[in-house]
């Protein structure tokens, strides 16, 4: 494992052990606890997985006799080489947050953590990641141009200390206002007689769309109300309205 120590317990108490100077491979480190024979070996951080070394340990018995016995240590593939976390592309609209879960590798080991390097967040955007499950929440700016895509790097750190980066791609979709065109046919009525004018130009406005009439938009002497859910407008002209007035 990358830069990880591996302990191999060899000899019980009652003897002394040591490692001959100069017997170690370059950049490997080792030490032995003389009281119980525990050998601690640390490979270099860039050690190739599959590499093995045999470390000769000199064992000296209480009667003065001695022998050498090897400790074999093999470098395993780090967690970063056994896992492949990643994300589906996220889609959202300007100033609307979107959650993008980490779904590519559901079997990352317990203790894996996720973080977003601050330098990886584009100006005007916000991005956060759940450090435990990797879910990323991204919000584009209110003035983001539809079609804009960004790749936000997520650093994944495994329990063995190895790490890697995987990107989250988020694309800004066209807002609902650019995909719909509600409107009304002309309404006709008589003085002081209310008329209902339904919204008929776009019957496919999405659920949750709301309608309202700004108070400043109602002419003096007229009344107007709108159904906030379906957009039907009810208008009443004043009793003295001149025929032909619009």
PDB file of C-alpha atoms in Angstrom:
ATOM      1  CA  UNK A   1       0.000   0.000   0.000  1.00  0.00           C
ATOM      2  CA  UNK A   2       1.110   3.556  -0.690  1.00  0.00           C
ATOM      3  CA  UNK A   3       3.540   4.553   2.030  1.00  0.00           C
ATOM      4  CA  UNK A   4       1.775   2.197   4.468  1.00  0.00           C
ATOM      5  CA  UNK A   5       3.507   0.228   7.181  1.00  0.00           C
ATOM      6  CA  UNK A   6       2.929  -3.497   7.410  1.00  0.00           C
ATOM      7  CA  UNK A   7       3.721  -5.324  10.618  1.00  0.00           C
ATOM      8  CA  UNK A   8       4.776  -8.976  10.625  1.00  0.00           C
ATOM      9  CA  UNK A   9       5.054 -10.650  14.035  1.00  0.00           C
ATOM     10  CA  UNK A  10       7.756 -13.338  13.909  1.00  0.00           C
ATOM     11  CA  UNK A  11       9.488 -14.292  17.144  1.00  0.00           C
ATOM     12  CA  UNK A  12       8.204 -14.353  20.735  1.00  0.00           C
ATOM     13  CA  UNK A  13      10.127 -12.833  23.611  1.00  0.00           C
ATOM     14  CA  UNK A  14      13.274 -14.519  24.887  1.00  0.00           C
ATOM     15  CA  UNK A  15      15.450 -13.862  21.868  1.00  0.00           C
ATOM     16  CA  UNK A  16      16.823 -10.741  20.269  1.00  0.00           C
ATOM     17  CA  UNK A  17      16.499  -9.839  16.631  1.00  0.00           C
ATOM     18  CA  UNK A  18      18.061  -7.311  14.296  1.00  0.00           C
ATOM     19  CA  UNK A  19      18.294  -6.358  10.655  1.00  0.00           C
ATOM     20  CA  UNK A  20      21.681  -6.276   8.969  1.00  0.00           C
ATOM     21  CA  UNK A  21      22.738  -2.821   7.768  1.00  0.00           C
ATOM     22  CA  UNK A  22      22.722  -2.365   3.980  1.00  0.00           C
ATOM     23  CA  UNK A  23      20.407  -5.264   3.277  1.00  0.00           C
ATOM     24  CA  UNK A  24      17.350  -3.149   2.464  1.00  0.00           C
ATOM     25  CA  UNK A  25      16.246  -2.097  -1.003  1.00  0.00           C
ATOM     26  CA  UNK A  26      16.831   1.576  -1.756  1.00  0.00           C
ATOM     27  CA  UNK A  27      14.190   3.911  -0.230  1.00  0.00           C
ATOM     28  CA  UNK A  28      12.541   1.137   1.779  1.00  0.00           C
ATOM     29  CA  UNK A  29      12.628   1.542   5.537  1.00  0.00           C
ATOM     30  CA  UNK A  30      12.527  -1.116   8.224  1.00  0.00           C
ATOM     31  CA  UNK A  31      12.987  -1.524  11.946  1.00  0.00           C
ATOM     32  CA  UNK A  32      12.641  -4.319  14.395  1.00  0.00           C
ATOM     33  CA  UNK A  33      11.557  -4.391  18.026  1.00  0.00           C
ATOM     34  CA  UNK A  34      14.322  -6.407  19.712  1.00  0.00           C
ATOM     35  CA  UNK A  35      12.147  -7.380  22.674  1.00  0.00           C
ATOM     36  CA  UNK A  36       9.538  -9.294  20.625  1.00  0.00           C
ATOM     37  CA  UNK A  37      10.837  -9.510  17.057  1.00  0.00           C
ATOM     38  CA  UNK A  38       8.140  -7.401  15.446  1.00  0.00           C
ATOM     39  CA  UNK A  39       9.397  -6.091  12.102  1.00  0.00           C
ATOM     40  CA  UNK A  40       7.977  -2.871  10.657  1.00  0.00           C
ATOM     41  CA  UNK A  41       8.524  -2.288   6.935  1.00  0.00           C
ATOM     42  CA  UNK A  42       7.589   0.836   4.962  1.00  0.00           C
ATOM     43  CA  UNK A  43       7.801   0.789   1.155  1.00  0.00           C
ATOM     44  CA  UNK A  44       8.255   4.053  -0.765  1.00  0.00           C
ATOM     45  CA  UNK A  45       5.087   5.918  -1.781  1.00  0.00           C
ATOM     46  CA  UNK A  46       5.689   5.127  -5.467  1.00  0.00           C
ATOM     47  CA  UNK A  47       6.368   1.416  -4.957  1.00  0.00           C
ATOM     48  CA  UNK A  48       4.895  -0.661  -7.777  1.00  0.00           C
ATOM     49  CA  UNK A  49       2.064  -2.976  -6.669  1.00  0.00           C
ATOM     50  CA  UNK A  50       3.256  -6.566  -6.792  1.00  0.00           C
ATOM     51  CA  UNK A  51       6.818  -5.692  -5.766  1.00  0.00           C
ATOM     52  CA  UNK A  52       8.192  -8.060  -3.089  1.00  0.00           C
ATOM     53  CA  UNK A  53      11.271  -7.820  -0.896  1.00  0.00           C
ATOM     54  CA  UNK A  54      12.884 -10.357   1.415  1.00  0.00           C
ATOM     55  CA  UNK A  55      14.341  -8.740   4.502  1.00  0.00           C
ATOM     56  CA  UNK A  56      16.881 -10.884   6.381  1.00  0.00           C
ATOM     57  CA  UNK A  57      16.331 -10.802  10.114  1.00  0.00           C
ATOM     58  CA  UNK A  58      19.133 -12.048  12.382  1.00  0.00           C
ATOM     59  CA  UNK A  59      17.798 -13.971  15.364  1.00  0.00           C
ATOM     60  CA  UNK A  60      20.133 -14.383  18.336  1.00  0.00           C
ATOM     61  CA  UNK A  61      19.169 -16.914  20.992  1.00  0.00           C
ATOM     62  CA  UNK A  62      19.984 -16.742  24.698  1.00  0.00           C
ATOM     63  CA  UNK A  63      22.824 -19.295  24.278  1.00  0.00           C
ATOM     64  CA  UNK A  64      24.590 -17.057  21.759  1.00  0.00           C
ATOM     65  CA  UNK A  65      23.687 -19.058  18.684  1.00  0.00           C
ATOM     66  CA  UNK A  66      22.046 -17.201  15.820  1.00  0.00           C
ATOM     67  CA  UNK A  67      20.441 -17.623  12.433  1.00  0.00           C
ATOM     68  CA  UNK A  68      18.836 -15.554   9.720  1.00  0.00           C
ATOM     69  CA  UNK A  69      15.194 -15.788   8.713  1.00  0.00           C
ATOM     70  CA  UNK A  70      13.563 -13.731   5.994  1.00  0.00           C
ATOM     71  CA  UNK A  71      10.542 -11.490   6.234  1.00  0.00           C
ATOM     72  CA  UNK A  72       8.817 -11.243   2.866  1.00  0.00           C
ATOM     73  CA  UNK A  73       6.765  -8.110   2.235  1.00  0.00           C
ATOM     74  CA  UNK A  74       4.658  -7.586  -0.893  1.00  0.00           C
ATOM     75  CA  UNK A  75       3.205  -4.267  -2.007  1.00  0.00           C
ATOM     76  CA  UNK A  76      -0.545  -4.574  -2.570  1.00  0.00           C
ATOM     77  CA  UNK A  77      -2.560  -2.442  -4.970  1.00  0.00           C
ATOM     78  CA  UNK A  78      -3.737   0.693  -3.116  1.00  0.00           C
ATOM     79  CA  UNK A  79      -7.470   1.302  -2.688  1.00  0.00           C
ATOM     80  CA  UNK A  80      -7.293   3.942  -5.416  1.00  0.00           C
ATOM     81  CA  UNK A  81      -6.342   1.196  -7.856  1.00  0.00           C
ATOM     82  CA  UNK A  82      -9.212  -1.070  -6.821  1.00  0.00           C
ATOM     83  CA  UNK A  83     -12.047   1.444  -6.952  1.00  0.00           C
ATOM     84  CA  UNK A  84     -13.511   3.761  -9.566  1.00  0.00           C
ATOM     85  CA  UNK A  85     -15.947   6.299  -8.077  1.00  0.00           C
ATOM     86  CA  UNK A  86     -17.718   8.658 -10.427  1.00  0.00           C
ATOM     87  CA  UNK A  87     -20.817  10.641 -11.277  1.00  0.00           C
ATOM     88  CA  UNK A  88     -23.540  10.844 -13.900  1.00  0.00           C
ATOM     89  CA  UNK A  89     -23.886  14.254 -15.544  1.00  0.00           C
ATOM     90  CA  UNK A  90     -26.050  16.668 -13.565  1.00  0.00           C
ATOM     91  CA  UNK A  91     -28.535  19.045 -15.176  1.00  0.00           C
ATOM     92  CA  UNK A  92     -30.064  22.140 -13.618  1.00  0.00           C
ATOM     93  CA  UNK A  93     -31.211  25.677 -14.350  1.00  0.00           C
ATOM     94  CA  UNK A  94     -29.674  29.045 -13.446  1.00  0.00           C
ATOM     95  CA  UNK A  95     -29.597  29.601  -9.685  1.00  0.00           C
ATOM     96  CA  UNK A  96     -31.217  26.202  -9.017  1.00  0.00           C
ATOM     97  CA  UNK A  97     -29.186  23.681  -6.957  1.00  0.00           C
ATOM     98  CA  UNK A  98     -28.824  20.112  -8.198  1.00  0.00           C
ATOM     99  CA  UNK A  99     -27.695  17.063  -6.213  1.00  0.00           C
ATOM    100  CA  UNK A 100     -25.462  14.582  -8.021  1.00  0.00           C
ATOM    101  CA  UNK A 101     -24.830  11.348  -6.084  1.00  0.00           C
ATOM    102  CA  UNK A 102     -21.721   9.229  -6.461  1.00  0.00           C
ATOM    103  CA  UNK A 103     -23.130   6.141  -8.208  1.00  0.00           C
ATOM    104  CA  UNK A 104     -20.352   4.649 -10.313  1.00  0.00           C
ATOM    105  CA  UNK A 105     -18.772   2.664  -7.463  1.00  0.00           C
ATOM    106  CA  UNK A 106     -21.174   1.826  -4.619  1.00  0.00           C
ATOM    107  CA  UNK A 107     -18.525  -0.316  -2.915  1.00  0.00           C
ATOM    108  CA  UNK A 108     -15.915   2.242  -1.893  1.00  0.00           C
ATOM    109  CA  UNK A 109     -14.542   1.108   1.480  1.00  0.00           C
ATOM    110  CA  UNK A 110     -15.840   2.483   4.793  1.00  0.00           C
ATOM    111  CA  UNK A 111     -13.769   5.451   5.884  1.00  0.00           C
ATOM    112  CA  UNK A 112     -13.432   6.869   2.358  1.00  0.00           C
ATOM    113  CA  UNK A 113     -13.820  10.660   2.359  1.00  0.00           C
ATOM    114  CA  UNK A 114     -14.721  13.167  -0.351  1.00  0.00           C
ATOM    115  CA  UNK A 115     -13.782  16.828  -0.737  1.00  0.00           C
ATOM    116  CA  UNK A 116     -13.839  19.533  -3.407  1.00  0.00           C
ATOM    117  CA  UNK A 117     -10.633  21.565  -3.738  1.00  0.00           C
ATOM    118  CA  UNK A 118     -11.679  25.244  -3.499  1.00  0.00           C
ATOM    119  CA  UNK A 119      -9.745  26.078  -6.660  1.00  0.00           C
ATOM    120  CA  UNK A 120     -11.928  23.630  -8.586  1.00  0.00           C
ATOM    121  CA  UNK A 121     -15.149  25.645  -8.168  1.00  0.00           C
ATOM    122  CA  UNK A 122     -15.807  28.042 -11.090  1.00  0.00           C
ATOM    123  CA  UNK A 123     -16.341  31.709 -10.281  1.00  0.00           C
ATOM    124  CA  UNK A 124     -19.962  32.475  -9.480  1.00  0.00           C
ATOM    125  CA  UNK A 125     -20.841  28.818  -8.882  1.00  0.00           C
ATOM    126  CA  UNK A 126     -21.220  27.083  -5.527  1.00  0.00           C
ATOM    127  CA  UNK A 127     -20.415  23.434  -4.878  1.00  0.00           C
ATOM    128  CA  UNK A 128     -20.443  21.276  -1.762  1.00  0.00           C
ATOM    129  CA  UNK A 129     -19.847  17.574  -1.234  1.00  0.00           C
ATOM    130  CA  UNK A 130     -21.023  15.235   1.506  1.00  0.00           C
ATOM    131  CA  UNK A 131     -17.696  14.014   2.923  1.00  0.00           C
ATOM    132  CA  UNK A 132     -19.101  10.576   3.726  1.00  0.00           C
ATOM    133  CA  UNK A 133     -21.164   9.498   0.708  1.00  0.00           C
ATOM    134  CA  UNK A 134     -19.797  11.809  -1.997  1.00  0.00           C
ATOM    135  CA  UNK A 135     -23.086  13.464  -3.001  1.00  0.00           C
ATOM    136  CA  UNK A 136     -22.274  16.784  -4.670  1.00  0.00           C
ATOM    137  CA  UNK A 137     -24.624  19.797  -4.610  1.00  0.00           C
ATOM    138  CA  UNK A 138     -23.950  22.367  -7.320  1.00  0.00           C
ATOM    139  CA  UNK A 139     -25.652  25.732  -7.932  1.00  0.00           C
ATOM    140  CA  UNK A 140     -24.914  27.753 -11.086  1.00  0.00           C
ATOM    141  CA  UNK A 141     -25.164  31.549 -10.992  1.00  0.00           C
ATOM    142  CA  UNK A 142     -28.467  33.255 -11.800  1.00  0.00           C
ATOM    143  CA  UNK A 143     -27.026  34.621 -15.038  1.00  0.00           C
ATOM    144  CA  UNK A 144     -25.552  31.310 -16.216  1.00  0.00           C
ATOM    145  CA  UNK A 145     -25.956  30.825 -19.969  1.00  0.00           C
ATOM    146  CA  UNK A 146     -28.049  27.765 -20.924  1.00  0.00           C
ATOM    147  CA  UNK A 147     -25.776  25.119 -22.403  1.00  0.00           C
ATOM    148  CA  UNK A 148     -22.850  25.996 -20.137  1.00  0.00           C
ATOM    149  CA  UNK A 149     -21.099  22.940 -18.659  1.00  0.00           C
ATOM    150  CA  UNK A 150     -18.520  22.760 -15.880  1.00  0.00           C
ATOM    151  CA  UNK A 151     -16.388  19.927 -14.517  1.00  0.00           C
ATOM    152  CA  UNK A 152     -15.895  20.136 -10.766  1.00  0.00           C
ATOM    153  CA  UNK A 153     -13.135  17.901  -9.343  1.00  0.00           C
ATOM    154  CA  UNK A 154     -13.859  15.729  -6.312  1.00  0.00           C
ATOM    155  CA  UNK A 155     -10.895  14.374  -4.361  1.00  0.00           C
ATOM    156  CA  UNK A 156     -11.494  10.867  -3.012  1.00  0.00           C
ATOM    157  CA  UNK A 157      -9.247   9.758  -0.146  1.00  0.00           C
ATOM    158  CA  UNK A 158      -9.249   6.102   0.879  1.00  0.00           C
ATOM    159  CA  UNK A 159      -8.574   4.596   4.318  1.00  0.00           C
ATOM    160  CA  UNK A 160      -5.106   3.467   3.213  1.00  0.00           C
ATOM    161  CA  UNK A 161      -4.127   7.078   2.440  1.00  0.00           C
ATOM    162  CA  UNK A 162      -4.240   6.738  -1.345  1.00  0.00           C
ATOM    163  CA  UNK A 163      -6.357   9.231  -3.269  1.00  0.00           C
ATOM    164  CA  UNK A 164      -7.628  10.186  -6.696  1.00  0.00           C
ATOM    165  CA  UNK A 165      -9.772  12.859  -8.348  1.00  0.00           C
ATOM    166  CA  UNK A 166     -12.969  12.296 -10.303  1.00  0.00           C
ATOM    167  CA  UNK A 167     -15.003  15.041 -12.007  1.00  0.00           C
ATOM    168  CA  UNK A 168     -18.662  15.997 -11.652  1.00  0.00           C
ATOM    169  CA  UNK A 169     -20.058  17.462 -14.865  1.00  0.00           C
ATOM    170  CA  UNK A 170     -23.015  19.840 -14.513  1.00  0.00           C
ATOM    171  CA  UNK A 171     -24.820  21.417 -17.468  1.00  0.00           C
ATOM    172  CA  UNK A 172     -27.120  24.444 -17.299  1.00  0.00           C
ATOM    173  CA  UNK A 173     -30.414  23.753 -19.073  1.00  0.00           C
ATOM    174  CA  UNK A 174     -32.735  26.335 -20.597  1.00  0.00           C
ATOM    175  CA  UNK A 175     -35.038  27.752 -17.868  1.00  0.00           C
ATOM    176  CA  UNK A 176     -38.763  27.000 -18.061  1.00  0.00           C
ATOM    177  CA  UNK A 177     -39.418  30.561 -19.242  1.00  0.00           C
ATOM    178  CA  UNK A 178     -37.446  29.782 -22.396  1.00  0.00           C
ATOM    179  CA  UNK A 179     -39.378  26.588 -23.101  1.00  0.00           C
ATOM    180  CA  UNK A 180     -42.945  27.863 -22.639  1.00  0.00           C
ATOM    181  CA  UNK A 181     -45.111  30.615 -24.103  1.00  0.00           C
ATOM    182  CA  UNK A 182     -48.347  31.101 -22.137  1.00  0.00           C
ATOM    183  CA  UNK A 183     -50.883  33.587 -23.430  1.00  0.00           C
ATOM    184  CA  UNK A 184     -54.539  34.600 -23.813  1.00  0.00           C
ATOM    185  CA  UNK A 185     -57.164  35.133 -26.495  1.00  0.00           C
ATOM    186  CA  UNK A 186     -58.808  38.551 -26.411  1.00  0.00           C
ATOM    187  CA  UNK A 187     -61.731  38.777 -23.960  1.00  0.00           C
ATOM    188  CA  UNK A 188     -64.942  40.689 -24.628  1.00  0.00           C
ATOM    189  CA  UNK A 189     -67.467  41.959 -22.105  1.00  0.00           C
ATOM    190  CA  UNK A 190     -69.795  44.857 -21.276  1.00  0.00           C
ATOM    191  CA  UNK A 191     -69.511  47.636 -18.699  1.00  0.00           C
ATOM    192  CA  UNK A 192     -69.551  46.295 -15.143  1.00  0.00           C
ATOM    193  CA  UNK A 193     -69.833  42.674 -16.386  1.00  0.00           C
ATOM    194  CA  UNK A 194     -66.981  40.326 -15.428  1.00  0.00           C
ATOM    195  CA  UNK A 195     -65.387  38.143 -18.093  1.00  0.00           C
ATOM    196  CA  UNK A 196     -63.175  35.101 -17.612  1.00  0.00           C
ATOM    197  CA  UNK A 197     -60.236  34.708 -19.977  1.00  0.00           C
ATOM    198  CA  UNK A 198     -58.440  31.348 -19.674  1.00  0.00           C
ATOM    199  CA  UNK A 199     -54.773  30.836 -20.438  1.00  0.00           C
ATOM    200  CA  UNK A 200     -54.948  28.755 -23.628  1.00  0.00           C
ATOM    201  CA  UNK A 201     -51.804  29.485 -25.633  1.00  0.00           C
ATOM    202  CA  UNK A 202     -49.613  26.962 -23.779  1.00  0.00           C
ATOM    203  CA  UNK A 203     -51.548  24.127 -22.154  1.00  0.00           C
ATOM    204  CA  UNK A 204     -48.316  22.367 -21.168  1.00  0.00           C
ATOM    205  CA  UNK A 205     -46.869  24.741 -18.599  1.00  0.00           C
ATOM    206  CA  UNK A 206     -45.212  22.575 -15.945  1.00  0.00           C
ATOM    207  CA  UNK A 207     -46.848  21.670 -12.621  1.00  0.00           C
ATOM    208  CA  UNK A 208     -46.024  24.250  -9.980  1.00  0.00           C
ATOM    209  CA  UNK A 209     -46.261  27.195 -12.360  1.00  0.00           C
ATOM    210  CA  UNK A 210     -47.997  30.174 -10.697  1.00  0.00           C
ATOM    211  CA  UNK A 211     -49.731  33.255 -12.073  1.00  0.00           C
ATOM    212  CA  UNK A 212     -50.200  36.724 -10.566  1.00  0.00           C
ATOM    213  CA  UNK A 213     -51.212  40.214 -11.697  1.00  0.00           C
ATOM    214  CA  UNK A 214     -48.970  43.059 -10.531  1.00  0.00           C
ATOM    215  CA  UNK A 215     -51.256  45.673  -8.887  1.00  0.00           C
ATOM    216  CA  UNK A 216     -49.751  48.425 -11.011  1.00  0.00           C
ATOM    217  CA  UNK A 217     -50.964  46.629 -14.122  1.00  0.00           C
ATOM    218  CA  UNK A 218     -54.702  47.088 -13.343  1.00  0.00           C
ATOM    219  CA  UNK A 219     -56.230  50.245 -14.918  1.00  0.00           C
ATOM    220  CA  UNK A 220     -58.012  52.655 -12.614  1.00  0.00           C
ATOM    221  CA  UNK A 221     -61.642  51.693 -12.131  1.00  0.00           C
ATOM    222  CA  UNK A 222     -61.157  48.153 -13.428  1.00  0.00           C
ATOM    223  CA  UNK A 223     -60.812  45.001 -11.352  1.00  0.00           C
ATOM    224  CA  UNK A 224     -58.762  41.972 -12.308  1.00  0.00           C
ATOM    225  CA  UNK A 225     -57.945  38.708 -10.586  1.00  0.00           C
ATOM    226  CA  UNK A 226     -56.049  35.635 -11.729  1.00  0.00           C
ATOM    227  CA  UNK A 227     -56.280  32.045 -10.615  1.00  0.00           C
ATOM    228  CA  UNK A 228     -52.737  31.420  -9.334  1.00  0.00           C
ATOM    229  CA  UNK A 229     -52.785  27.779 -10.430  1.00  0.00           C
ATOM    230  CA  UNK A 230     -54.313  27.734 -13.932  1.00  0.00           C
ATOM    231  CA  UNK A 231     -53.897  31.362 -15.001  1.00  0.00           C
ATOM    232  CA  UNK A 232     -57.554  32.153 -15.728  1.00  0.00           C
ATOM    233  CA  UNK A 233     -58.030  35.907 -15.509  1.00  0.00           C
ATOM    234  CA  UNK A 234     -61.305  37.522 -14.432  1.00  0.00           C
ATOM    235  CA  UNK A 235     -61.685  41.155 -15.503  1.00  0.00           C
ATOM    236  CA  UNK A 236     -64.495  43.609 -14.739  1.00  0.00           C
ATOM    237  CA  UNK A 237     -64.602  46.998 -16.464  1.00  0.00           C
ATOM    238  CA  UNK A 238     -66.161  49.978 -14.688  1.00  0.00           C
ATOM    239  CA  UNK A 239     -69.881  50.711 -15.174  1.00  0.00           C
ATOM    240  CA  UNK A 240     -69.037  53.815 -17.157  1.00  0.00           C
ATOM    241  CA  UNK A 241     -66.509  52.143 -19.426  1.00  0.00           C
ATOM    242  CA  UNK A 242     -66.752  53.408 -23.003  1.00  0.00           C
ATOM    243  CA  UNK A 243     -67.594  50.649 -25.511  1.00  0.00           C
ATOM    244  CA  UNK A 244     -64.537  49.770 -27.590  1.00  0.00           C
ATOM    245  CA  UNK A 245     -62.125  50.512 -24.745  1.00  0.00           C
ATOM    246  CA  UNK A 246     -59.330  47.958 -24.429  1.00  0.00           C
TER     247      UNK A 246
END
